[in-house]
PDB file of C-alpha atoms in Angstrom:
ATOM      1  CA  MET A   1     -10.306 -24.571 -25.047  1.00 92.00           C
ATOM      2  CA  THR A   2     -12.798 -21.749 -24.404  1.00 96.00           C
ATOM      3  CA  LEU A   3     -14.005 -20.474 -21.077  1.00 98.00           C
ATOM      4  CA  ASP A   4     -17.416 -21.991 -21.824  1.00 97.00           C
ATOM      5  CA  ASP A   5     -15.742 -25.385 -22.373  1.00 97.00           C
ATOM      6  CA  ALA A   6     -13.894 -25.140 -19.113  1.00 98.00           C
ATOM      7  CA  LEU A   7     -16.948 -24.056 -17.122  1.00 98.00           C
ATOM      8  CA  GLU A   8     -18.987 -26.873 -18.706  1.00 98.00           C
ATOM      9  CA  ALA A   9     -16.293 -29.389 -17.615  1.00 97.00           C
ATOM     10  CA  LEU A  10     -16.408 -27.978 -14.083  1.00 97.00           C
ATOM     11  CA  ARG A  11     -20.196 -28.057 -13.847  1.00 97.00           C
ATOM     12  CA  ALA A  12     -20.190 -31.683 -15.033  1.00 97.00           C
ATOM     13  CA  GLU A  13     -18.338 -32.544 -11.802  1.00 97.00           C
ATOM     14  CA  ILE A  14     -20.742 -30.808  -9.364  1.00 97.00           C
ATOM     15  CA  GLU A  15     -21.517 -32.942  -6.277  1.00 96.00           C
ATOM     16  CA  PRO A  16     -25.115 -32.301  -5.106  1.00 95.00           C
ATOM     17  CA  GLY A  17     -25.136 -30.632  -1.694  1.00 95.00           C
ATOM     18  CA  ARG A  18     -21.429 -29.903  -1.672  1.00 96.00           C
ATOM     19  CA  ALA A  19     -21.681 -26.223  -2.636  1.00 96.00           C
ATOM     20  CA  GLU A  20     -23.665 -25.323   0.517  1.00 96.00           C
ATOM     21  CA  GLN A  21     -20.971 -26.960   2.664  1.00 95.00           C
ATOM     22  CA  MET A  22     -18.197 -25.168   0.825  1.00 96.00           C
ATOM     23  CA  ILE A  23     -19.916 -21.803   1.067  1.00 96.00           C
ATOM     24  CA  ALA A  24     -20.213 -22.202   4.813  1.00 95.00           C
ATOM     25  CA  TYR A  25     -16.651 -23.499   5.312  1.00 94.00           C
ATOM     26  CA  HIS A  26     -14.927 -20.976   3.024  1.00 94.00           C
ATOM     27  CA  LYS A  27     -17.310 -18.128   3.877  1.00 93.00           C
ATOM     28  CA  GLN A  28     -17.951 -17.340   0.233  1.00 93.00           C
ATOM     29  CA  CYS A  29     -20.260 -14.715  -1.224  1.00 93.00           C
ATOM     30  CA  ARG A  30     -19.229 -15.547  -4.806  1.00 96.00           C
ATOM     31  CA  GLU A  31     -20.718 -18.482  -6.777  1.00 97.00           C
ATOM     32  CA  VAL A  32     -19.556 -21.874  -5.553  1.00 97.00           C
ATOM     33  CA  LEU A  33     -20.287 -24.857  -7.754  1.00 97.00           C
ATOM     34  CA  GLY A  34     -19.535 -27.733  -5.396  1.00 97.00           C
ATOM     35  CA  VAL A  35     -16.545 -29.411  -7.086  1.00 97.00           C
ATOM     36  CA  GLY A  36     -13.886 -31.172  -5.045  1.00 95.00           C
ATOM     37  CA  ASN A  37     -10.228 -30.292  -5.061  1.00 95.00           C
ATOM     38  CA  GLU A  38      -9.253 -33.723  -6.410  1.00 96.00           C
ATOM     39  CA  VAL A  39     -11.291 -32.971  -9.491  1.00 97.00           C
ATOM     40  CA  LEU A  40      -9.582 -29.607  -9.876  1.00 98.00           C
ATOM     41  CA  ASN A  41      -6.227 -31.365  -9.634  1.00 97.00           C
ATOM     42  CA  THR A  42      -7.188 -33.754 -12.417  1.00 97.00           C
ATOM     43  CA  LEU A  43      -8.543 -31.069 -14.684  1.00 98.00           C
ATOM     44  CA  SER A  44      -5.562 -28.775 -14.181  1.00 97.00           C
ATOM     45  CA  ARG A  45      -3.111 -31.652 -14.885  1.00 97.00           C
ATOM     46  CA  ASP A  46      -4.893 -32.646 -18.056  1.00 97.00           C
ATOM     47  CA  TRP A  47      -5.263 -29.094 -19.322  1.00 97.00           C
ATOM     48  CA  ARG A  48      -1.599 -28.232 -18.592  1.00 96.00           C
ATOM     49  CA  ALA A  49      -0.675 -31.227 -20.791  1.00 95.00           C
ATOM     50  CA  ALA A  50      -3.096 -30.331 -23.556  1.00 96.00           C
ATOM     51  CA  LEU A  51      -2.660 -26.541 -23.839  1.00 97.00           C
ATOM     52  CA  ASP A  52       0.381 -24.543 -24.778  1.00 96.00           C
ATOM     53  CA  LEU A  53       1.583 -21.793 -22.449  1.00 96.00           C
ATOM     54  CA  ASN A  54      -0.209 -18.914 -24.141  1.00 97.00           C
ATOM     55  CA  ALA A  55      -3.490 -20.826 -24.145  1.00 97.00           C
ATOM     56  CA  ARG A  56      -3.057 -21.715 -20.457  1.00 97.00           C
ATOM     57  CA  VAL A  57      -2.369 -18.118 -19.478  1.00 98.00           C
ATOM     58  CA  ASP A  58      -5.369 -16.903 -21.507  1.00 98.00           C
ATOM     59  CA  LEU A  59      -7.658 -19.547 -20.007  1.00 98.00           C
ATOM     60  CA  ALA A  60      -6.410 -18.834 -16.488  1.00 98.00           C
ATOM     61  CA  ALA A  61      -7.174 -15.126 -16.919  1.00 98.00           C
ATOM     62  CA  GLU A  62     -10.706 -15.924 -18.060  1.00 98.00           C
ATOM     63  CA  LEU A  63     -11.330 -18.476 -15.305  1.00 98.00           C
ATOM     64  CA  TRP A  64     -10.188 -15.924 -12.706  1.00 98.00           C
ATOM     65  CA  ALA A  65     -12.365 -13.193 -14.218  1.00 98.00           C
ATOM     66  CA  SER A  66     -15.447 -15.432 -13.979  1.00 98.00           C
ATOM     67  CA  ASP A  67     -15.223 -14.983 -10.163  1.00 98.00           C
ATOM     68  CA  ILE A  68     -16.428 -18.556  -9.587  1.00 98.00           C
ATOM     69  CA  PHE A  69     -14.777 -20.098  -6.506  1.00 98.00           C
ATOM     70  CA  GLU A  70     -13.528 -23.288  -8.165  1.00 98.00           C
ATOM     71  CA  ALA A  71     -12.672 -21.469 -11.366  1.00 98.00           C
ATOM     72  CA  ARG A  72     -10.286 -19.189  -9.558  1.00 98.00           C
ATOM     73  CA  ILE A  73      -8.621 -22.125  -7.853  1.00 98.00           C
ATOM     74  CA  LEU A  74      -8.377 -23.917 -11.173  1.00 98.00           C
ATOM     75  CA  ALA A  75      -6.822 -20.797 -12.750  1.00 98.00           C
ATOM     76  CA  ALA A  76      -4.071 -20.845 -10.141  1.00 98.00           C
ATOM     77  CA  LYS A  77      -3.508 -24.580 -10.610  1.00 98.00           C
ATOM     78  CA  LEU A  78      -3.082 -24.067 -14.330  1.00 98.00           C
ATOM     79  CA  LEU A  79      -0.094 -21.874 -13.579  1.00 98.00           C
ATOM     80  CA  THR A  80       1.427 -23.885 -10.747  1.00 97.00           C
ATOM     81  CA  GLN A  81       4.450 -25.328 -12.466  1.00 95.00           C
ATOM     82  CA  ALA A  82       8.147 -24.988 -11.707  1.00 93.00           C
ATOM     83  CA  ARG A  83       9.346 -24.801 -15.287  1.00 93.00           C
ATOM     84  CA  ILE A  84       7.579 -22.218 -17.412  1.00 95.00           C
ATOM     85  CA  LYS A  85       9.686 -20.546 -20.075  1.00 93.00           C
ATOM     86  CA  PRO A  86       9.243 -17.752 -20.890  1.00 96.00           C
ATOM     87  CA  ASP A  87       7.223 -16.967 -17.777  1.00 97.00           C
ATOM     88  CA  ALA A  88       6.799 -13.166 -17.904  1.00 98.00           C
ATOM     89  CA  ALA A  89       3.131 -13.430 -19.005  1.00 98.00           C
ATOM     90  CA  ALA A  90       2.330 -15.902 -16.197  1.00 98.00           C
ATOM     91  CA  TRP A  91       4.124 -13.750 -13.634  1.00 98.00           C
ATOM     92  CA  ASP A  92       2.299 -10.635 -14.731  1.00 98.00           C
ATOM     93  CA  LEU A  93      -1.062 -12.353 -14.598  1.00 98.00           C
ATOM     94  CA  LEU A  94      -0.383 -13.840 -11.101  1.00 98.00           C
ATOM     95  CA  GLN A  95       0.679 -10.429  -9.804  1.00 97.00           C
ATOM     96  CA  SER A  96      -2.521  -8.912 -11.115  1.00 98.00           C
ATOM     97  CA  TRP A  97      -4.625 -11.295  -9.034  1.00 98.00           C
ATOM     98  CA  VAL A  98      -3.105 -10.362  -5.682  1.00 98.00           C
ATOM     99  CA  PRO A  99      -5.336  -7.331  -4.962  1.00 98.00           C
ATOM    100  CA  ASP A 100      -8.346  -9.621  -5.537  1.00 97.00           C
ATOM    101  CA  PHE A 101      -7.444 -12.036  -2.724  1.00 98.00           C
ATOM    102  CA  ASP A 102     -10.238 -12.261  -0.167  1.00 96.00           C
ATOM    103  CA  SER A 103     -10.301 -15.798   1.083  1.00 95.00           C
ATOM    104  CA  TRP A 104      -7.549 -18.212   2.177  1.00 96.00           C
ATOM    105  CA  ALA A 105      -8.248 -21.090  -0.224  1.00 96.00           C
ATOM    106  CA  ILE A 106      -8.077 -18.943  -3.375  1.00 98.00           C
ATOM    107  CA  ALA A 107      -5.163 -16.884  -2.008  1.00 98.00           C
ATOM    108  CA  ASP A 108      -3.120 -19.944  -1.002  1.00 97.00           C
ATOM    109  CA  HIS A 109      -3.512 -21.719  -4.340  1.00 98.00           C
ATOM    110  CA  ALA A 110      -2.460 -18.541  -6.152  1.00 98.00           C
ATOM    111  CA  ALA A 111       0.406 -18.066  -3.748  1.00 98.00           C
ATOM    112  CA  SER A 112       1.591 -21.574  -4.579  1.00 98.00           C
ATOM    113  CA  ALA A 113       1.819 -20.586  -8.216  1.00 98.00           C
ATOM    114  CA  ILE A 114       3.472 -17.338  -7.379  1.00 98.00           C
ATOM    115  CA  SER A 115       6.111 -19.202  -5.295  1.00 98.00           C
ATOM    116  CA  LYS A 116       7.191 -21.144  -8.376  1.00 98.00           C
ATOM    117  CA  ARG A 117       7.849 -17.923 -10.302  1.00 98.00           C
ATOM    118  CA  LEU A 118       9.753 -16.440  -7.314  1.00 98.00           C
ATOM    119  CA  VAL A 119      12.041 -19.422  -7.106  1.00 98.00           C
ATOM    120  CA  ALA A 120      12.570 -19.236 -10.874  1.00 98.00           C
ATOM    121  CA  ASP A 121      13.588 -15.566 -10.537  1.00 98.00           C
ATOM    122  CA  PRO A 122      14.378 -14.413  -7.009  1.00 98.00           C
ATOM    123  CA  ALA A 123      14.824 -10.813  -8.175  1.00 98.00           C
ATOM    124  CA  ARG A 124      11.079 -10.720  -8.114  1.00 98.00           C
ATOM    125  CA  LEU A 125      11.253 -10.618  -4.314  1.00 98.00           C
ATOM    126  CA  ASP A 126      11.686  -6.853  -4.800  1.00 98.00           C
ATOM    127  CA  THR A 127       8.080  -6.764  -6.074  1.00 98.00           C
ATOM    128  CA  VAL A 128       6.909  -8.950  -3.165  1.00 98.00           C
ATOM    129  CA  GLU A 129       8.571  -6.664  -0.604  1.00 98.00           C
ATOM    130  CA  ASP A 130       6.216  -3.883  -1.777  1.00 98.00           C
ATOM    131  CA  TRP A 131       3.310  -6.117  -0.797  1.00 98.00           C
ATOM    132  CA  THR A 132       4.418  -6.092   2.853  1.00 98.00           C
ATOM    133  CA  THR A 133       3.273  -2.481   3.272  1.00 97.00           C
ATOM    134  CA  SER A 134      -0.051  -2.846   1.450  1.00 98.00           C
ATOM    135  CA  GLU A 135      -3.237  -1.750   3.257  1.00 97.00           C
ATOM    136  CA  HIS A 136      -4.825  -4.978   1.906  1.00 98.00           C
ATOM    137  CA  MET A 137      -4.305  -7.701   4.534  1.00 98.00           C
ATOM    138  CA  TRP A 138      -4.399 -10.518   1.947  1.00 98.00           C
ATOM    139  CA  THR A 139      -1.590  -8.820  -0.081  1.00 98.00           C
ATOM    140  CA  ARG A 140       0.571  -8.506   3.028  1.00 98.00           C
ATOM    141  CA  ARG A 141      -0.113 -12.174   3.881  1.00 98.00           C
ATOM    142  CA  ALA A 142       0.753 -13.268   0.355  1.00 98.00           C
ATOM    143  CA  ALA A 143       4.325 -12.000   0.856  1.00 98.00           C
ATOM    144  CA  LEU A 144       4.858 -14.701   3.437  1.00 98.00           C
ATOM    145  CA  VAL A 145       2.785 -17.489   1.912  1.00 98.00           C
ATOM    146  CA  SER A 146       4.356 -17.148  -1.527  1.00 98.00           C
ATOM    147  CA  THR A 147       7.901 -17.224  -0.137  1.00 98.00           C
ATOM    148  CA  LEU A 148       7.473 -20.468   1.845  1.00 98.00           C
ATOM    149  CA  PRO A 149      10.011 -22.254  -0.373  1.00 98.00           C
ATOM    150  CA  TRP A 150      12.706 -20.223   1.381  1.00 98.00           C
ATOM    151  CA  ALA A 151      11.604 -21.772   4.666  1.00 98.00           C
ATOM    152  CA  LYS A 152      11.975 -25.281   3.162  1.00 97.00           C
ATOM    153  CA  PHE A 153      15.354 -25.218   1.496  1.00 97.00           C
ATOM    154  CA  ALA A 154      17.256 -28.107   3.072  1.00 92.00           C
ATOM    155  CA  ASN A 155      20.726 -26.938   1.967  1.00 94.00           C
ATOM    156  CA  PRO A 156      20.346 -23.303   1.127  1.00 97.00           C
ATOM    157  CA  LYS A 157      23.032 -21.505  -0.852  1.00 97.00           C
ATOM    158  CA  PRO A 158      24.510 -18.250   0.551  1.00 98.00           C
ATOM    159  CA  GLU A 159      22.219 -16.147  -1.588  1.00 98.00           C
ATOM    160  CA  GLN A 160      19.185 -18.139  -0.432  1.00 98.00           C
ATOM    161  CA  LEU A 161      20.172 -17.635   3.136  1.00 98.00           C
ATOM    162  CA  ALA A 162      20.354 -13.895   2.565  1.00 98.00           C
ATOM    163  CA  GLU A 163      16.937 -13.961   0.924  1.00 98.00           C
ATOM    164  CA  ARG A 164      15.601 -16.025   3.821  1.00 98.00           C
ATOM    165  CA  GLU A 165      16.851 -13.426   6.275  1.00 98.00           C
ATOM    166  CA  ARG A 166      15.172 -10.756   4.216  1.00 98.00           C
ATOM    167  CA  ILE A 167      11.832 -12.540   4.424  1.00 98.00           C
ATOM    168  CA  LEU A 168      12.196 -13.163   8.119  1.00 98.00           C
ATOM    169  CA  GLY A 169      12.626  -9.452   8.445  1.00 98.00           C
ATOM    170  CA  TRP A 170       9.189  -9.024   6.839  1.00 98.00           C
ATOM    171  CA  ALA A 171       7.817 -11.584   9.276  1.00 98.00           C
ATOM    172  CA  ALA A 172       9.332  -9.723  12.190  1.00 98.00           C
ATOM    173  CA  GLY A 173       7.660  -6.544  10.957  1.00 98.00           C
ATOM    174  CA  TYR A 174       4.332  -8.349  10.900  1.00 98.00           C
ATOM    175  CA  VAL A 175       4.468  -9.428  14.556  1.00 98.00           C
ATOM    176  CA  PRO A 176       2.607  -6.376  15.898  1.00 98.00           C
ATOM    177  CA  ASP A 177      -0.259  -7.023  13.400  1.00 97.00           C
ATOM    178  CA  ARG A 178      -3.041  -8.679  15.353  1.00 97.00           C
ATOM    179  CA  ASP A 179      -4.931 -10.026  12.339  1.00 98.00           C
ATOM    180  CA  TRP A 180      -5.446 -13.821  12.681  1.00 98.00           C
ATOM    181  CA  PHE A 181      -4.404 -14.591   9.120  1.00 98.00           C
ATOM    182  CA  ILE A 182      -1.206 -12.567   9.460  1.00 98.00           C
ATOM    183  CA  GLN A 183      -0.288 -14.264  12.724  1.00 98.00           C
ATOM    184  CA  LYS A 184      -1.093 -17.652  11.184  1.00 98.00           C
ATOM    185  CA  ALA A 185       1.243 -16.920   8.269  1.00 98.00           C
ATOM    186  CA  ILE A 186       4.084 -16.039  10.637  1.00 98.00           C
ATOM    187  CA  GLY A 187       3.583 -19.276  12.568  1.00 98.00           C
ATOM    188  CA  TRP A 188       3.322 -21.304   9.369  1.00 98.00           C
ATOM    189  CA  TRP A 189       6.552 -19.853   8.005  1.00 98.00           C
ATOM    190  CA  LEU A 190       8.494 -20.527  11.238  1.00 98.00           C
ATOM    191  CA  ARG A 191       6.999 -24.013  11.585  1.00 98.00           C
ATOM    192  CA  ASP A 192       8.219 -24.997   8.090  1.00 98.00           C
ATOM    193  CA  LEU A 193      11.636 -23.370   8.774  1.00 98.00           C
ATOM    194  CA  SER A 194      11.972 -25.325  11.998  1.00 98.00           C
ATOM    195  CA  LYS A 195      12.085 -28.587  10.056  1.00 97.00           C
ATOM    196  CA  HIS A 196      15.293 -27.441   8.289  1.00 97.00           C
ATOM    197  CA  ASP A 197      16.838 -24.903  10.599  1.00 97.00           C
ATOM    198  CA  ALA A 198      15.471 -25.293  14.114  1.00 97.00           C
ATOM    199  CA  GLU A 199      17.987 -22.943  15.608  1.00 97.00           C
ATOM    200  CA  ARG A 200      16.914 -20.008  13.372  1.00 98.00           C
ATOM    201  CA  SER A 201      13.263 -20.613  14.275  1.00 98.00           C
ATOM    202  CA  LYS A 202      14.188 -20.672  17.945  1.00 98.00           C
ATOM    203  CA  ALA A 203      16.130 -17.434  17.558  1.00 98.00           C
ATOM    204  CA  PHE A 204      13.166 -15.704  15.965  1.00 98.00           C
ATOM    205  CA  LEU A 205      10.867 -16.892  18.686  1.00 98.00           C
ATOM    206  CA  ALA A 206      13.313 -15.871  21.408  1.00 98.00           C
ATOM    207  CA  GLU A 207      13.285 -12.336  19.964  1.00 98.00           C
ATOM    208  CA  HIS A 208       9.690 -11.943  18.905  1.00 98.00           C
ATOM    209  CA  GLY A 209       7.698 -14.890  20.365  1.00 97.00           C
ATOM    210  CA  GLU A 210       6.288 -13.061  23.360  1.00 97.00           C
ATOM    211  CA  SER A 211       4.769 -10.488  21.013  1.00 98.00           C
ATOM    212  CA  MET A 212       3.087 -13.050  18.788  1.00 98.00           C
ATOM    213  CA  LYS A 213      -0.385 -14.341  19.454  1.00 98.00           C
ATOM    214  CA  ALA A 214      -0.311 -17.563  21.517  1.00 98.00           C
ATOM    215  CA  PHE A 215      -1.759 -19.744  18.728  1.00 98.00           C
ATOM    216  CA  ALA A 216       0.855 -18.461  16.265  1.00 98.00           C
ATOM    217  CA  ARG A 217       3.670 -19.061  18.735  1.00 98.00           C
ATOM    218  CA  LYS A 218       2.412 -22.589  19.313  1.00 98.00           C
ATOM    219  CA  GLU A 219       2.195 -23.202  15.571  1.00 98.00           C
ATOM    220  CA  ALA A 220       5.777 -21.968  15.070  1.00 98.00           C
ATOM    221  CA  ALA A 221       7.075 -24.215  17.839  1.00 98.00           C
ATOM    222  CA  LYS A 222       5.129 -27.319  16.797  1.00 97.00           C
ATOM    223  CA  TYR A 223       8.214 -29.281  15.701  1.00 97.00           C
ATOM    224  CA  LEU A 224      10.773 -27.697  18.056  1.00 97.00           C
ATOM    225  CA  LYS A 225      12.138 -29.740  20.969  1.00 85.00           C
TER     226      LYS A 225
END
């Protein structure tokens, strides 16, 4: 499948009037076609089944480079898969996108793909730790959003508990950051953690909650009694 084929398939699914709504909601300056997420899910599922790994990586790279809103999301969805072997090319491509993040929808879909590669090889957390000191807010945020699986492990192994504490250390370091998206990411991480380890979420909030923004503290405590 060529990039032109993929974009033609996307454009065939445009809903009249939807692009204007999406531009306003997602605050986009790039081209937005007006294609719904359910369509992107279907296309990505079908293309993952039809294309071999190298072809998917190549197509994802081209879709991302097009800088079309839906194409970037579709690029991420093409690589959102738990089992990819070998996955070095996919991991390298996903990493290369992080400095381009500039909106939550694109960033979060890419972070979902990144999270699969981190779970597959937790040694990659060393790379993610470097993101926590980036001057680029979206890169810093990606360090938490892409490590959400560690907040969701129901029965974490000892090494996963250690990795979780490492990530919570990053979150604690973010608390003084007043950016809304950073505070949201902290609250999101703690909220998901509270479903599986309420006491650890409570401990974090006891230590850092007063320094968090009120909305993030409320988000973190959403499921705590």
